[in-house]
């Protein structure tokens, strides 16, 4: 349902604004949807009608009064949330290299319309206004496998963890947006891959659709025991999306000279008090382990390489995309709350002009 309209010749669009920093689980009352006039683009700018916008667990870190040191800043209250990846169609351009009808990505999501300055750096370069090639994949894929999500998976596994021949890989939150790509990339390269997730349904997805060698529901027993059963000889690489007890279990299972790529720690994002950390860090010394945290935006230099390789694997049918789609801009906060609860499989997206569903968080689509 298209809810965009004009009044007196002025374009009116909706935008989602935080009105309170959530404590614990995100609630609808933490946000409001505001109608605002959309100005015409100035020199060097384009007007974009957004069609798809991203929902990422890391947004929770910015919905705090103070974001973690060194991270992107907290979202100001009562303002549109800049820094959320989105794709859309250029309606008007006053910037060289962009024309009406172009499909673009940028970092002004969770709104109907955006005025975007061409060439302005955003999100470490990942969110800079970019014209998209929609011949290789649909527009929303540029928010997932061909966008920041794909970059995080690709750079984290190959450049941060330094995947080597013969490595055994464990991926936590392996049914999520980044984790599902990491697991597939390691399988494409011929490695033994273990995935963990938060439900038996997701475990079946990992085994039956993604073809992992082993997978387990981390809620079904003792995490160290579950990991030991899946990888009795240990692992060489742990791709961490969870932190906490998962990182502790990984330290116990890693073999000598093992590597940890710390992508995220979703178990801690909504914590009001400092969570309990691993108490076996001495193993990093005794096993000569490497533990390295990273953000995908630090690796924009590999974007062209990543997109070429990912597009080739998609074309060959070797890389699968799973999307959890929520219809309607007003349901973006609910989509984020669902993601943080673990309701999603694969990449979570909001189809901005979709008709809101009266029940359920959204639909899940699996595409090659």
mmCIF file of C-alpha atoms in Angstrom:
data_model
loop_
_atom_site.group_PDB
_atom_site.id
_atom_site.type_symbol
_atom_site.label_atom_id
_atom_site.label_comp_id
_atom_site.label_asym_id
_atom_site.label_seq_id
_atom_site.Cartn_x
_atom_site.Cartn_y
_atom_site.Cartn_z
ATOM 1 C CA UNK A 1 0.000 0.000 0.000
ATOM 2 C CA UNK A 2 1.530 3.287 -1.061
ATOM 3 C CA UNK A 3 1.121 5.745 1.793
ATOM 4 C CA UNK A 4 3.213 8.522 0.253
ATOM 5 C CA UNK A 5 1.280 11.592 -0.813
ATOM 6 C CA UNK A 6 1.640 15.257 -1.651
ATOM 7 C CA UNK A 7 0.007 18.260 -0.039
ATOM 8 C CA UNK A 8 -0.163 21.543 -1.870
ATOM 9 C CA UNK A 9 2.555 20.415 -4.241
ATOM 10 C CA UNK A 10 4.887 19.401 -1.374
ATOM 11 C CA UNK A 11 5.926 15.737 -1.157
ATOM 12 C CA UNK A 12 5.111 14.144 2.180
ATOM 13 C CA UNK A 13 6.914 11.032 3.357
ATOM 14 C CA UNK A 14 7.037 8.963 6.531
ATOM 15 C CA UNK A 15 10.111 8.323 8.671
ATOM 16 C CA UNK A 16 10.645 6.198 11.763
ATOM 17 C CA UNK A 17 12.137 8.072 14.718
ATOM 18 C CA UNK A 18 13.236 6.734 18.120
ATOM 19 C CA UNK A 19 11.548 8.547 20.997
ATOM 20 C CA UNK A 20 13.124 6.559 23.846
ATOM 21 C CA UNK A 21 16.145 4.305 24.216
ATOM 22 C CA UNK A 22 14.797 0.789 24.810
ATOM 23 C CA UNK A 23 15.504 -1.019 28.047
ATOM 24 C CA UNK A 24 15.584 -4.706 27.290
ATOM 25 C CA UNK A 25 13.344 -5.784 24.427
ATOM 26 C CA UNK A 26 12.410 -3.213 21.804
ATOM 27 C CA UNK A 27 8.790 -2.029 21.948
ATOM 28 C CA UNK A 28 6.615 -0.125 19.500
ATOM 29 C CA UNK A 29 6.369 2.699 22.067
ATOM 30 C CA UNK A 30 10.113 3.339 21.670
ATOM 31 C CA UNK A 31 9.429 4.730 18.184
ATOM 32 C CA UNK A 32 6.959 6.871 16.305
ATOM 33 C CA UNK A 33 6.263 7.295 12.622
ATOM 34 C CA UNK A 34 6.281 10.937 11.550
ATOM 35 C CA UNK A 35 5.087 12.517 8.336
ATOM 36 C CA UNK A 36 7.531 15.134 7.089
ATOM 37 C CA UNK A 37 7.865 17.360 4.051
ATOM 38 C CA UNK A 38 10.583 16.246 1.625
ATOM 39 C CA UNK A 39 12.610 19.054 0.076
ATOM 40 C CA UNK A 40 13.878 19.124 -3.492
ATOM 41 C CA UNK A 41 17.486 18.010 -4.057
ATOM 42 C CA UNK A 42 20.174 20.659 -4.150
ATOM 43 C CA UNK A 43 23.359 20.691 -6.235
ATOM 44 C CA UNK A 44 25.159 17.335 -5.978
ATOM 45 C CA UNK A 45 22.126 15.615 -4.421
ATOM 46 C CA UNK A 46 19.493 13.110 -5.507
ATOM 47 C CA UNK A 47 15.971 12.400 -4.336
ATOM 48 C CA UNK A 48 15.421 8.675 -3.749
ATOM 49 C CA UNK A 49 12.152 6.853 -3.212
ATOM 50 C CA UNK A 50 13.147 4.005 -0.888
ATOM 51 C CA UNK A 51 11.782 0.542 -1.634
ATOM 52 C CA UNK A 52 13.680 -1.875 0.658
ATOM 53 C CA UNK A 53 15.429 -1.146 3.935
ATOM 54 C CA UNK A 54 17.709 -3.244 6.094
ATOM 55 C CA UNK A 55 17.181 -4.578 9.609
ATOM 56 C CA UNK A 56 20.383 -5.529 11.425
ATOM 57 C CA UNK A 57 21.093 -6.635 14.982
ATOM 58 C CA UNK A 58 23.830 -3.998 15.311
ATOM 59 C CA UNK A 59 21.164 -1.272 15.177
ATOM 60 C CA UNK A 60 20.437 -2.203 18.791
ATOM 61 C CA UNK A 61 23.858 -0.882 19.782
ATOM 62 C CA UNK A 62 22.889 2.546 18.450
ATOM 63 C CA UNK A 63 19.556 2.535 20.280
ATOM 64 C CA UNK A 64 21.320 3.333 23.520
ATOM 65 C CA UNK A 65 22.085 6.659 25.153
ATOM 66 C CA UNK A 66 25.764 6.000 24.563
ATOM 67 C CA UNK A 67 26.958 3.632 21.849
ATOM 68 C CA UNK A 68 30.037 1.466 22.522
ATOM 69 C CA UNK A 69 33.304 3.436 22.248
ATOM 70 C CA UNK A 70 34.702 3.404 18.720
ATOM 71 C CA UNK A 71 31.381 2.330 17.211
ATOM 72 C CA UNK A 72 28.931 4.376 15.150
ATOM 73 C CA UNK A 73 27.191 7.023 17.319
ATOM 74 C CA UNK A 74 23.869 6.524 19.034
ATOM 75 C CA UNK A 75 20.744 7.503 17.108
ATOM 76 C CA UNK A 76 19.530 10.892 18.411
ATOM 77 C CA UNK A 77 16.013 10.835 19.781
ATOM 78 C CA UNK A 78 13.222 12.454 17.761
ATOM 79 C CA UNK A 79 15.310 12.425 14.578
ATOM 80 C CA UNK A 80 15.274 10.259 11.460
ATOM 81 C CA UNK A 81 17.668 7.343 11.811
ATOM 82 C CA UNK A 82 20.552 7.968 9.433
ATOM 83 C CA UNK A 83 22.975 5.098 8.998
ATOM 84 C CA UNK A 84 20.546 2.341 7.985
ATOM 85 C CA UNK A 85 21.224 0.746 4.620
ATOM 86 C CA UNK A 86 18.454 0.904 2.040
ATOM 87 C CA UNK A 87 17.822 0.684 -1.682
ATOM 88 C CA UNK A 88 15.498 2.717 -3.830
ATOM 89 C CA UNK A 89 14.833 4.491 -7.099
ATOM 90 C CA UNK A 90 16.182 7.904 -8.042
ATOM 91 C CA UNK A 91 13.271 10.258 -8.758
ATOM 92 C CA UNK A 92 15.222 13.468 -9.298
ATOM 93 C CA UNK A 93 18.951 14.072 -9.684
ATOM 94 C CA UNK A 94 21.198 17.075 -9.515
ATOM 95 C CA UNK A 95 24.313 14.915 -9.205
ATOM 96 C CA UNK A 96 26.582 13.808 -12.030
ATOM 97 C CA UNK A 97 26.385 10.086 -12.766
ATOM 98 C CA UNK A 98 22.852 9.591 -11.426
ATOM 99 C CA UNK A 99 19.598 9.827 -13.367
ATOM 100 C CA UNK A 100 15.907 9.277 -12.642
ATOM 101 C CA UNK A 101 15.121 5.567 -12.732
ATOM 102 C CA UNK A 102 18.523 4.473 -11.401
ATOM 103 C CA UNK A 103 18.435 1.899 -8.609
ATOM 104 C CA UNK A 104 20.767 2.971 -5.808
ATOM 105 C CA UNK A 105 21.828 2.056 -2.304
ATOM 106 C CA UNK A 106 22.581 4.500 0.499
ATOM 107 C CA UNK A 107 22.433 4.837 4.291
ATOM 108 C CA UNK A 108 19.212 6.781 4.913
ATOM 109 C CA UNK A 109 16.736 4.010 5.527
ATOM 110 C CA UNK A 110 13.592 3.514 7.651
ATOM 111 C CA UNK A 111 11.848 6.256 5.671
ATOM 112 C CA UNK A 112 9.916 6.668 2.433
ATOM 113 C CA UNK A 113 12.113 9.271 0.773
ATOM 114 C CA UNK A 114 15.721 10.367 1.205
ATOM 115 C CA UNK A 115 17.784 13.284 -0.034
ATOM 116 C CA UNK A 116 21.290 11.875 -0.495
ATOM 117 C CA UNK A 117 24.481 13.730 -1.328
ATOM 118 C CA UNK A 118 26.514 11.944 -3.993
ATOM 119 C CA UNK A 119 30.096 11.232 -2.985
ATOM 120 C CA UNK A 120 29.552 11.825 0.727
ATOM 121 C CA UNK A 121 31.130 9.058 2.781
ATOM 122 C CA UNK A 122 28.782 7.128 5.044
ATOM 123 C CA UNK A 123 29.249 4.077 7.274
ATOM 124 C CA UNK A 124 32.911 3.837 6.439
ATOM 125 C CA UNK A 125 32.110 3.926 2.720
ATOM 126 C CA UNK A 126 29.593 1.074 2.688
ATOM 127 C CA UNK A 127 26.667 3.488 2.837
ATOM 128 C CA UNK A 128 27.898 5.907 0.177
ATOM 129 C CA UNK A 129 25.360 6.543 -2.605
ATOM 130 C CA UNK A 130 25.969 3.776 -5.143
ATOM 131 C CA UNK A 131 24.311 2.887 -8.438
ATOM 132 C CA UNK A 132 23.406 -0.810 -8.441
ATOM 133 C CA UNK A 133 23.603 -3.455 -11.120
ATOM 134 C CA UNK A 134 20.240 -5.183 -10.725
ATOM 135 C CA UNK A 135 20.968 -7.534 -13.623
ATOM 136 C CA UNK A 136 22.873 -9.938 -11.382
ATOM 137 C CA UNK A 137 20.405 -10.016 -8.467
ATOM 138 C CA UNK A 138 17.249 -8.194 -7.335
ATOM 139 C CA UNK A 139 17.672 -4.815 -5.620
ATOM 140 C CA UNK A 140 17.237 -6.121 -2.062
ATOM 141 C CA UNK A 141 20.169 -8.529 -2.530
ATOM 142 C CA UNK A 142 22.400 -5.453 -2.361
ATOM 143 C CA UNK A 143 21.374 -5.105 1.281
ATOM 144 C CA UNK A 144 22.389 -8.696 1.931
ATOM 145 C CA UNK A 145 24.725 -10.957 0.025
ATOM 146 C CA UNK A 146 26.014 -8.195 -2.290
ATOM 147 C CA UNK A 147 26.054 -5.468 0.350
ATOM 148 C CA UNK A 148 27.334 -4.830 3.848
ATOM 149 C CA UNK A 149 26.166 -8.244 5.063
ATOM 150 C CA UNK A 150 28.090 -10.029 2.329
ATOM 151 C CA UNK A 151 31.133 -7.858 2.926
ATOM 152 C CA UNK A 152 31.135 -8.712 6.640
ATOM 153 C CA UNK A 153 30.923 -12.444 5.926
ATOM 154 C CA UNK A 154 33.490 -12.428 3.129
ATOM 155 C CA UNK A 155 36.052 -10.181 4.814
ATOM 156 C CA UNK A 156 35.596 -11.851 8.177
ATOM 157 C CA UNK A 157 36.170 -15.381 6.940
ATOM 158 C CA UNK A 158 38.878 -14.828 4.339
ATOM 159 C CA UNK A 159 40.713 -11.708 5.517
ATOM 160 C CA UNK A 160 40.197 -11.650 9.299
ATOM 161 C CA UNK A 161 40.068 -15.357 10.163
ATOM 162 C CA UNK A 162 42.469 -16.152 7.323
ATOM 163 C CA UNK A 163 40.792 -19.403 6.287
ATOM 164 C CA UNK A 164 43.403 -22.089 5.532
ATOM 165 C CA UNK A 165 43.314 -25.448 3.803
ATOM 166 C CA UNK A 166 41.923 -28.132 6.089
ATOM 167 C CA UNK A 167 40.380 -25.774 8.641
ATOM 168 C CA UNK A 168 37.326 -26.933 10.578
ATOM 169 C CA UNK A 169 34.968 -23.981 11.028
ATOM 170 C CA UNK A 170 32.307 -23.284 13.655
ATOM 171 C CA UNK A 171 29.811 -20.488 12.949
ATOM 172 C CA UNK A 172 27.438 -19.280 15.662
ATOM 173 C CA UNK A 173 24.061 -17.747 14.731
ATOM 174 C CA UNK A 174 24.629 -19.689 11.517
ATOM 175 C CA UNK A 175 21.051 -19.249 10.292
ATOM 176 C CA UNK A 176 21.303 -15.465 10.487
ATOM 177 C CA UNK A 177 22.184 -12.980 7.766
ATOM 178 C CA UNK A 178 25.975 -13.026 8.183
ATOM 179 C CA UNK A 179 26.324 -16.496 9.662
ATOM 180 C CA UNK A 180 24.470 -18.257 6.857
ATOM 181 C CA UNK A 181 26.784 -16.661 4.298
ATOM 182 C CA UNK A 182 29.935 -17.487 6.271
ATOM 183 C CA UNK A 183 28.869 -21.120 6.561
ATOM 184 C CA UNK A 184 28.202 -21.352 2.828
ATOM 185 C CA UNK A 185 31.456 -19.651 1.859
ATOM 186 C CA UNK A 186 33.428 -22.108 3.972
ATOM 187 C CA UNK A 187 31.550 -25.022 2.380
ATOM 188 C CA UNK A 188 32.181 -23.658 -1.117
ATOM 189 C CA UNK A 189 35.889 -23.676 -0.283
ATOM 190 C CA UNK A 190 35.639 -27.326 0.749
ATOM 191 C CA UNK A 191 35.827 -27.092 4.539
ATOM 192 C CA UNK A 192 34.070 -29.012 7.296
ATOM 193 C CA UNK A 193 31.548 -26.565 8.782
ATOM 194 C CA UNK A 194 29.579 -26.737 12.028
ATOM 195 C CA UNK A 195 26.726 -24.336 12.634
ATOM 196 C CA UNK A 196 24.759 -23.500 15.750
ATOM 197 C CA UNK A 197 21.376 -21.804 15.918
ATOM 198 C CA UNK A 198 18.473 -21.264 18.295
ATOM 199 C CA UNK A 199 15.853 -23.771 17.141
ATOM 200 C CA UNK A 200 15.487 -27.219 15.629
ATOM 201 C CA UNK A 201 13.833 -25.655 12.566
ATOM 202 C CA UNK A 202 16.964 -23.594 11.945
ATOM 203 C CA UNK A 203 19.161 -26.628 12.479
ATOM 204 C CA UNK A 204 17.222 -28.440 9.735
ATOM 205 C CA UNK A 205 17.744 -25.439 7.460
ATOM 206 C CA UNK A 206 21.494 -25.557 8.082
ATOM 207 C CA UNK A 207 21.742 -29.274 7.409
ATOM 208 C CA UNK A 208 19.195 -29.782 4.641
ATOM 209 C CA UNK A 209 19.366 -26.530 2.678
ATOM 210 C CA UNK A 210 22.875 -25.220 3.317
ATOM 211 C CA UNK A 211 24.515 -28.650 3.504
ATOM 212 C CA UNK A 212 26.552 -28.116 6.668
ATOM 213 C CA UNK A 213 28.428 -31.099 8.042
ATOM 214 C CA UNK A 214 26.945 -30.740 11.529
ATOM 215 C CA UNK A 215 24.600 -28.377 13.328
ATOM 216 C CA UNK A 216 22.977 -28.095 16.742
ATOM 217 C CA UNK A 217 20.430 -26.073 18.698
ATOM 218 C CA UNK A 218 22.474 -24.311 21.358
ATOM 219 C CA UNK A 219 19.441 -24.296 23.662
ATOM 220 C CA UNK A 220 19.173 -28.098 23.658
ATOM 221 C CA UNK A 221 21.940 -28.905 26.149
ATOM 222 C CA UNK A 222 25.345 -27.968 27.490
ATOM 223 C CA UNK A 223 27.030 -25.825 24.835
ATOM 224 C CA UNK A 224 30.538 -27.338 25.311
ATOM 225 C CA UNK A 225 29.052 -30.849 25.104
ATOM 226 C CA UNK A 226 27.038 -30.017 21.976
ATOM 227 C CA UNK A 227 30.096 -28.532 20.308
ATOM 228 C CA UNK A 228 32.256 -31.499 21.320
ATOM 229 C CA UNK A 229 29.743 -33.904 19.783
ATOM 230 C CA UNK A 230 29.663 -31.917 16.528
ATOM 231 C CA UNK A 231 33.438 -31.413 16.364
ATOM 232 C CA UNK A 232 35.102 -34.166 18.447
ATOM 233 C CA UNK A 233 38.560 -33.260 17.132
ATOM 234 C CA UNK A 234 38.111 -29.541 17.745
ATOM 235 C CA UNK A 235 37.873 -26.538 15.422
ATOM 236 C CA UNK A 236 40.378 -24.212 13.813
ATOM 237 C CA UNK A 237 38.186 -21.183 13.123
ATOM 238 C CA UNK A 238 35.331 -19.789 15.165
ATOM 239 C CA UNK A 239 33.205 -17.070 13.539
ATOM 240 C CA UNK A 240 31.556 -15.344 16.491
ATOM 241 C CA UNK A 241 28.200 -13.631 16.166
ATOM 242 C CA UNK A 242 27.050 -14.252 19.736
ATOM 243 C CA UNK A 243 29.801 -13.784 22.342
ATOM 244 C CA UNK A 244 29.401 -14.799 25.990
ATOM 245 C CA UNK A 245 29.070 -18.545 26.558
ATOM 246 C CA UNK A 246 29.596 -19.233 22.837
ATOM 247 C CA UNK A 247 33.010 -17.587 22.893
ATOM 248 C CA UNK A 248 33.893 -19.480 26.060
ATOM 249 C CA UNK A 249 32.942 -22.798 24.422
ATOM 250 C CA UNK A 250 34.964 -21.900 21.344
ATOM 251 C CA UNK A 251 38.099 -21.216 23.369
ATOM 252 C CA UNK A 252 37.807 -24.704 24.817
ATOM 253 C CA UNK A 253 37.295 -26.340 21.404
ATOM 254 C CA UNK A 254 39.858 -24.456 19.342
ATOM 255 C CA UNK A 255 43.010 -26.308 18.362
ATOM 256 C CA UNK A 256 46.506 -24.880 18.566
ATOM 257 C CA UNK A 257 46.917 -21.687 16.496
ATOM 258 C CA UNK A 258 43.170 -21.431 16.066
ATOM 259 C CA UNK A 259 41.567 -18.142 15.071
ATOM 260 C CA UNK A 260 38.462 -16.286 16.205
ATOM 261 C CA UNK A 261 36.820 -13.618 14.045
ATOM 262 C CA UNK A 262 34.547 -11.628 16.358
ATOM 263 C CA UNK A 263 31.846 -10.162 14.140
ATOM 264 C CA UNK A 264 29.251 -9.408 16.801
ATOM 265 C CA UNK A 265 28.008 -10.295 20.262
ATOM 266 C CA UNK A 266 24.239 -10.301 19.967
ATOM 267 C CA UNK A 267 23.893 -11.851 23.429
ATOM 268 C CA UNK A 268 25.111 -8.551 24.888
ATOM 269 C CA UNK A 269 23.409 -5.904 22.741
ATOM 270 C CA UNK A 270 20.454 -5.265 25.039
ATOM 271 C CA UNK A 271 22.288 -5.911 28.319
ATOM 272 C CA UNK A 272 21.868 -3.197 30.958
ATOM 273 C CA UNK A 273 24.662 -4.681 33.057
ATOM 274 C CA UNK A 274 28.043 -5.943 31.817
ATOM 275 C CA UNK A 275 27.479 -9.605 30.891
ATOM 276 C CA UNK A 276 29.636 -12.430 32.150
ATOM 277 C CA UNK A 277 32.621 -12.888 29.873
ATOM 278 C CA UNK A 278 34.712 -15.996 29.199
ATOM 279 C CA UNK A 279 36.681 -17.144 32.227
ATOM 280 C CA UNK A 280 39.061 -19.331 30.191
ATOM 281 C CA UNK A 281 40.944 -16.671 28.252
ATOM 282 C CA UNK A 282 44.238 -18.200 29.422
ATOM 283 C CA UNK A 283 43.628 -20.755 26.647
ATOM 284 C CA UNK A 284 44.433 -17.996 24.150
ATOM 285 C CA UNK A 285 47.975 -18.119 25.549
ATOM 286 C CA UNK A 286 48.389 -21.861 25.949
ATOM 287 C CA UNK A 287 46.950 -22.596 22.478
ATOM 288 C CA UNK A 288 48.541 -19.614 20.680
ATOM 289 C CA UNK A 289 45.106 -18.418 19.566
ATOM 290 C CA UNK A 290 44.331 -15.273 17.598
ATOM 291 C CA UNK A 291 41.165 -13.378 18.579
ATOM 292 C CA UNK A 292 40.351 -10.449 16.338
ATOM 293 C CA UNK A 293 37.297 -8.222 16.348
ATOM 294 C CA UNK A 294 36.278 -6.404 13.177
ATOM 295 C CA UNK A 295 33.563 -4.496 11.375
ATOM 296 C CA UNK A 296 32.709 -4.993 7.726
ATOM 297 C CA UNK A 297 32.975 -1.240 7.111
ATOM 298 C CA UNK A 298 36.708 -1.471 7.822
ATOM 299 C CA UNK A 299 37.158 -3.644 4.724
ATOM 300 C CA UNK A 300 35.555 -1.629 1.941
ATOM 301 C CA UNK A 301 38.710 -2.141 -0.145
ATOM 302 C CA UNK A 302 37.539 -5.715 -0.806
ATOM 303 C CA UNK A 303 34.013 -4.710 -1.920
ATOM 304 C CA UNK A 304 34.727 -5.117 -5.669
ATOM 305 C CA UNK A 305 36.378 -8.504 -5.089
ATOM 306 C CA UNK A 306 33.513 -9.620 -2.844
ATOM 307 C CA UNK A 307 30.786 -8.581 -5.289
ATOM 308 C CA UNK A 308 32.473 -10.263 -8.248
ATOM 309 C CA UNK A 309 32.943 -13.522 -6.376
ATOM 310 C CA UNK A 310 29.517 -13.543 -4.718
ATOM 311 C CA UNK A 311 27.778 -12.753 -8.020
ATOM 312 C CA UNK A 312 29.639 -15.624 -9.684
ATOM 313 C CA UNK A 313 28.620 -18.074 -6.942
ATOM 314 C CA UNK A 314 25.004 -16.908 -7.137
ATOM 315 C CA UNK A 315 25.056 -17.392 -10.907
ATOM 316 C CA UNK A 316 26.463 -20.896 -10.496
ATOM 317 C CA UNK A 317 23.747 -21.782 -7.984
ATOM 318 C CA UNK A 318 26.301 -22.415 -5.246
ATOM 319 C CA UNK A 319 25.187 -19.616 -2.921
ATOM 320 C CA UNK A 320 21.665 -19.458 -1.525
ATOM 321 C CA UNK A 321 19.864 -16.405 -0.159
ATOM 322 C CA UNK A 322 17.234 -16.651 2.556
ATOM 323 C CA UNK A 323 15.230 -13.534 3.389
ATOM 324 C CA UNK A 324 12.782 -12.775 6.180
ATOM 325 C CA UNK A 325 10.584 -10.045 4.701
ATOM 326 C CA UNK A 326 8.397 -7.745 6.788
ATOM 327 C CA UNK A 327 5.863 -5.679 4.853
ATOM 328 C CA UNK A 328 5.326 -2.018 5.664
ATOM 329 C CA UNK A 329 7.632 0.743 6.922
ATOM 330 C CA UNK A 330 5.705 1.093 10.168
ATOM 331 C CA UNK A 331 6.679 -2.472 11.101
ATOM 332 C CA UNK A 332 10.443 -1.861 10.964
ATOM 333 C CA UNK A 333 10.784 -1.670 14.790
ATOM 334 C CA UNK A 334 8.819 -4.925 15.144
ATOM 335 C CA UNK A 335 11.119 -6.507 12.571
ATOM 336 C CA UNK A 336 14.153 -5.499 14.644
ATOM 337 C CA UNK A 337 12.578 -6.825 17.831
ATOM 338 C CA UNK A 338 11.867 -10.127 16.078
ATOM 339 C CA UNK A 339 15.418 -10.389 14.786
ATOM 340 C CA UNK A 340 16.835 -9.838 18.277
ATOM 341 C CA UNK A 341 14.531 -12.600 19.589
ATOM 342 C CA UNK A 342 15.841 -14.933 16.912
ATOM 343 C CA UNK A 343 12.635 -15.071 14.864
ATOM 344 C CA UNK A 344 14.430 -14.520 11.556
ATOM 345 C CA UNK A 345 16.227 -16.803 9.161
ATOM 346 C CA UNK A 346 18.750 -15.219 6.819
ATOM 347 C CA UNK A 347 18.602 -11.514 6.028
ATOM 348 C CA UNK A 348 15.790 -9.465 7.561
ATOM 349 C CA UNK A 349 14.329 -6.817 5.253
ATOM 350 C CA UNK A 350 11.462 -4.356 5.292
ATOM 351 C CA UNK A 351 9.573 -3.894 2.036
ATOM 352 C CA UNK A 352 8.659 -0.266 2.557
ATOM 353 C CA UNK A 353 5.478 -0.112 0.487
ATOM 354 C CA UNK A 354 4.266 -3.560 1.453
ATOM 355 C CA UNK A 355 0.846 -4.068 2.975
ATOM 356 C CA UNK A 356 1.217 -4.695 6.686
ATOM 357 C CA UNK A 357 0.246 -8.198 7.761
ATOM 358 C CA UNK A 358 -2.222 -8.355 10.679
ATOM 359 C CA UNK A 359 -0.430 -11.359 12.184
ATOM 360 C CA UNK A 360 3.124 -12.664 12.257
ATOM 361 C CA UNK A 361 6.443 -10.901 11.892
ATOM 362 C CA UNK A 362 6.807 -11.456 8.176
ATOM 363 C CA UNK A 363 7.416 -14.017 5.511
ATOM 364 C CA UNK A 364 10.511 -16.068 4.830
ATOM 365 C CA UNK A 365 11.631 -16.539 1.235
ATOM 366 C CA UNK A 366 14.390 -18.848 0.049
ATOM 367 C CA UNK A 367 15.944 -18.029 -3.310
ATOM 368 C CA UNK A 368 18.953 -19.282 -5.217
#
